[in-house]
Tab-separated table of C-alpha atoms in Angstrom:
chain	number	residue	atom	x	y	z
A	1	MET	CA	95.938	59.520	96.922
A	2	ASN	CA	94.710	60.655	93.934
A	3	GLU	CA	92.320	63.754	94.732
A	4	PHE	CA	89.303	64.515	92.326
A	5	HIS	CA	87.115	67.856	92.731
A	6	TYR	CA	83.870	67.625	90.970
A	7	PHE	CA	80.498	69.897	90.945
A	8	PRO	CA	83.229	73.509	91.189
A	9	SER	CA	80.970	76.683	92.075
A	10	ALA	CA	82.476	79.454	89.975
A	11	VAL	CA	82.675	83.204	90.593
A	12	TYR	CA	84.222	85.227	88.553
A	13	ARG	CA	85.817	88.793	89.051
A	14	GLU	CA	87.055	91.926	87.239
A	15	GLU	CA	87.723	95.462	87.718
A	16	LYS	CA	86.120	98.219	85.991
A	17	PRO	CA	87.031	101.664	87.269
A	18	GLU	CA	86.864	103.654	84.273
A	19	TRP	CA	82.968	102.957	84.337
A	20	VAL	CA	82.088	103.883	88.196
A	21	ASP	CA	82.016	107.671	87.857
A	22	HIS	CA	79.438	107.540	84.824
A	23	VAL	CA	77.415	104.787	86.194
A	24	LEU	CA	77.133	106.392	89.484
A	25	LYS	CA	76.033	109.739	88.343
A	26	ASN	CA	73.027	107.965	86.312
A	27	VAL	CA	72.187	105.587	89.134
A	28	GLU	CA	71.801	108.313	91.624
A	29	ARG	CA	68.531	109.673	90.337
A	30	TYR	CA	67.265	106.053	90.744
A	31	TYR	CA	68.016	105.888	94.174
A	32	GLU	CA	66.066	109.190	94.515
A	33	GLN	CA	63.686	108.285	93.142
A	34	GLN	CA	63.037	104.752	95.165
A	35	LYS	CA	63.826	106.986	98.095
A	36	GLN	CA	60.722	108.999	97.895
A	37	ILE	CA	58.752	106.296	97.260
A	38	ASN	CA	59.921	104.374	100.373
A	39	LYS	CA	59.331	107.599	102.309
A	40	GLU	CA	56.088	108.054	101.379
A	41	GLN	CA	55.293	104.473	102.199
A	42	ASN	CA	56.777	104.841	105.499
A	43	ASN	CA	59.445	102.297	104.779
A	44	LEU	CA	62.217	102.817	106.870
A	45	TRP	CA	64.486	99.572	105.947
A	46	PRO	CA	68.051	100.739	105.114
A	47	VAL	CA	67.952	99.144	101.920
A	48	ILE	CA	67.036	100.777	98.690
A	49	GLN	CA	66.329	98.604	95.518
A	50	THR	CA	65.513	100.566	92.194
A	51	GLY	CA	63.710	99.850	89.250
A	52	HIS	CA	64.950	98.205	85.937
A	53	MET	CA	67.461	100.265	84.696
A	54	GLY	CA	68.300	98.318	81.987
A	55	ASN	CA	66.492	100.701	79.081
A	56	ASP	CA	68.379	103.632	80.582
A	57	PRO	CA	70.019	104.806	77.170
A	58	GLU	CA	73.206	105.802	79.418
A	59	LEU	CA	73.436	102.706	81.253
A	60	PHE	CA	72.436	100.331	78.430
A	61	PHE	CA	75.928	99.774	77.542
A	62	LEU	CA	76.129	97.912	81.067
A	63	ALA	CA	73.246	95.830	80.594
A	64	ASP	CA	74.490	94.490	77.256
A	65	TYR	CA	78.196	94.097	78.707
A	66	PHE	CA	76.616	91.746	81.244
A	67	ALA	CA	74.527	90.045	78.931
A	68	LYS	CA	76.953	89.325	76.510
A	69	THR	CA	79.816	88.483	79.088
A	70	ALA	CA	77.465	85.900	81.524
A	71	THR	CA	76.170	84.341	78.120
A	72	ASP	CA	79.752	83.555	77.504
A	73	LEU	CA	80.321	82.517	80.650
A	74	LEU	CA	77.921	80.039	80.555
A	75	ARG	CA	79.339	78.932	77.028
A	76	GLN	CA	82.443	78.220	78.587
A	77	GLN	CA	81.280	76.214	81.627
A	78	GLY	CA	80.225	73.605	79.094
A	79	ASN	CA	76.490	74.444	78.703
A	80	PHE	CA	75.107	73.695	75.109
A	81	ILE	CA	73.251	77.173	74.834
A	82	ASP	CA	72.512	77.616	71.005
A	83	PRO	CA	69.025	77.270	71.173
A	84	PHE	CA	68.583	80.087	73.618
A	85	GLU	CA	68.726	83.979	73.423
A	86	PHE	CA	70.111	85.561	76.566
A	87	TYR	CA	68.930	89.265	77.932
A	88	THR	CA	69.564	91.018	80.784
A	89	SER	CA	66.039	90.524	83.015
A	90	GLY	CA	66.809	92.666	85.641
A	91	MET	CA	69.196	95.254	86.462
A	92	CYS	CA	68.663	97.453	89.581
A	93	GLY	CA	70.537	99.696	91.823
A	94	GLN	CA	70.951	98.589	95.515
A	95	GLU	CA	71.916	100.789	98.203
A	96	ILE	CA	72.878	98.970	101.642
A	97	GLY	CA	72.797	101.823	104.487
A	98	GLN	CA	73.848	101.396	107.898
A	99	GLY	CA	72.525	98.528	109.749
A	100	GLY	CA	71.023	96.746	106.297
A	101	MET	CA	71.936	93.438	104.827
A	102	HIS	CA	70.423	90.824	102.316
A	103	GLU	CA	69.315	87.453	103.763
A	104	PRO	CA	70.764	84.062	101.785
A	105	HIS	CA	68.979	83.670	98.501
A	106	VAL	CA	69.247	82.391	95.140
A	107	HIS	CA	67.356	83.813	91.659
A	108	ALA	CA	64.328	81.583	90.337
A	109	ASN	CA	64.446	81.432	86.543
A	110	THR	CA	67.349	82.943	86.116
A	111	GLN	CA	71.038	81.614	84.630
A	112	MET	CA	73.048	83.861	85.929
A	113	CYS	CA	73.681	86.931	88.239
A	114	GLY	CA	76.126	89.886	88.657
A	115	LEU	CA	76.942	92.742	90.902
A	116	PHE	CA	78.965	95.896	89.852
A	117	PHE	CA	80.190	97.793	92.923
A	118	LEU	CA	79.767	101.611	92.810
A	119	GLN	CA	80.582	102.506	96.448
A	120	ALA	CA	82.342	100.276	98.799
A	121	PRO	CA	83.051	101.826	101.994
A	122	GLU	CA	85.297	100.493	104.960
A	123	GLY	CA	83.324	98.303	107.345
A	124	GLY	CA	80.495	98.361	104.649
A	125	SER	CA	78.375	95.220	103.207
A	126	TYR	CA	79.880	92.797	101.100
A	127	PRO	CA	79.214	89.443	99.451
A	128	ILE	CA	79.252	86.220	100.999
A	129	PHE	CA	79.011	83.008	99.024
A	130	SER	CA	77.521	79.448	100.634
A	131	ASP	CA	78.023	76.267	99.377
A	132	PRO	CA	75.088	75.311	97.474
A	133	ARG	CA	75.117	71.425	98.433
A	134	THR	CA	72.380	71.897	100.977
A	135	SER	CA	72.765	68.182	102.599
A	136	LYS	CA	76.440	69.182	103.412
A	137	ALA	CA	75.165	71.947	106.027
A	138	MET	CA	74.072	68.384	107.972
A	139	THR	CA	77.490	67.268	108.100
A	140	ASP	CA	79.675	70.366	108.624
A	141	PHE	CA	82.567	70.723	110.861
A	142	MET	CA	84.355	73.978	111.876
A	143	MET	CA	87.094	74.737	109.445
A	144	ALA	CA	90.634	74.781	111.011
A	145	ASP	CA	91.651	77.799	109.684
A	146	ASN	CA	90.844	80.323	106.883
A	147	ASP	CA	92.323	78.383	104.064
A	148	VAL	CA	89.551	77.993	101.282
A	149	ARG	CA	89.494	73.694	100.935
A	150	VAL	CA	87.097	71.426	99.522
A	151	GLY	CA	85.310	71.764	102.950
A	152	THR	CA	84.689	75.396	103.248
A	153	PRO	CA	81.032	76.115	103.699
A	154	LYS	CA	81.104	80.110	102.573
A	155	ILE	CA	83.558	82.622	100.854
A	156	TYR	CA	84.078	86.010	102.016
A	157	PHE	CA	84.386	88.728	99.365
A	158	ASN	CA	85.390	91.653	102.036
A	159	ASN	CA	87.697	93.446	99.445
A	160	MET	CA	85.461	94.747	97.149
A	161	ILE	CA	86.200	98.216	95.992
A	162	PRO	CA	84.406	100.657	93.483
A	163	GLY	CA	84.288	99.075	89.538
A	164	THR	CA	84.428	95.417	90.652
A	165	PHE	CA	82.244	93.329	88.686
A	166	MET	CA	80.954	89.830	90.140
A	167	PHE	CA	79.493	87.305	87.829
A	168	PHE	CA	77.815	83.501	89.370
A	169	ASN	CA	75.688	81.190	88.547
A	170	ALA	CA	72.321	82.136	89.916
A	171	TRP	CA	71.445	79.158	91.779
A	172	LEU	CA	74.870	80.228	93.953
A	173	PRO	CA	73.382	80.823	97.442
A	174	HIS	CA	74.645	84.792	98.316
A	175	GLN	CA	74.155	87.325	101.084
A	176	PHE	CA	75.498	90.588	102.184
A	177	THR	CA	76.598	91.304	105.373
A	178	ILE	CA	75.556	93.891	107.843
A	179	ASN	CA	76.922	97.451	106.927
A	180	GLN	CA	78.693	98.681	109.673
A	181	SER	CA	79.370	102.010	108.068
A	182	GLN	CA	78.014	105.432	108.204
A	183	ASN	CA	78.112	105.361	104.393
A	184	SER	CA	76.140	103.339	102.156
A	185	THR	CA	77.185	100.478	100.178
A	186	LYS	CA	76.166	100.638	96.514
A	187	PHE	CA	76.100	98.262	93.274
A	188	GLY	CA	74.215	97.364	90.546
A	189	HIS	CA	72.743	94.148	90.392
A	190	PHE	CA	71.774	92.162	87.183
A	191	THR	CA	70.154	88.589	86.216
A	192	LEU	CA	70.369	86.982	82.991
A	193	CYS	CA	67.195	84.886	81.663
A	194	CYS	CA	66.900	83.150	78.357
A	195	LYS	CA	63.992	82.444	75.569
A	196	GLU	CA	64.138	80.045	73.002
A	197	SER	CA	65.259	81.214	70.000
A	198	GLN	CA	64.620	80.643	66.029
A	199	TYR	CA	67.241	78.286	66.140
A	200	LEU	CA	65.362	75.886	68.491
A	201	TYR	CA	62.590	75.595	66.115
A	202	GLU	CA	64.875	75.011	62.627
A	203	ILE	CA	66.688	72.427	64.269
A	204	HIS	CA	63.221	70.548	64.703
A	205	ILE	CA	61.647	71.018	61.240
């Protein structure tokens, strides 16, 4: 019997360990600033999310790399993106302490997301990606084994290392598991947005 796979959901991964020391050194001050704010607000939740870091001169190369790579991936997926200009709309540092986690979510009004891992302790938090076909969940069975197949409902990335860079479409549901380590999981989180470019108006003149 012929088998055809349609509507794929892609997750892209590459390793950039040579960037970790420089990025972590410059992100630490954002973590500390946010921790102080959380303390003043009596926020004891063990998850820290900094403000936008994409305009930091020491980190601009990272924001630029994410935007260019994510845009290239959108083009490789077959999207006609010439009428749009893309930019890193969000770039924050996230730290998940012991007992912390992220619920499943997607990012509205965004095209691509990225994660750049800075600290990945054994037993730490790691990302899970869920099947975006919400109607499928109503008829899901338990899987017979751990192989990734057409029916697999979730993909577990429990092998993150410092320097792992991930890219994925913003509509792909993702979450972070509960951190069972005494050490924090730290990573940069990126979002890509677009705006109409001058090209759009030129082709309609």
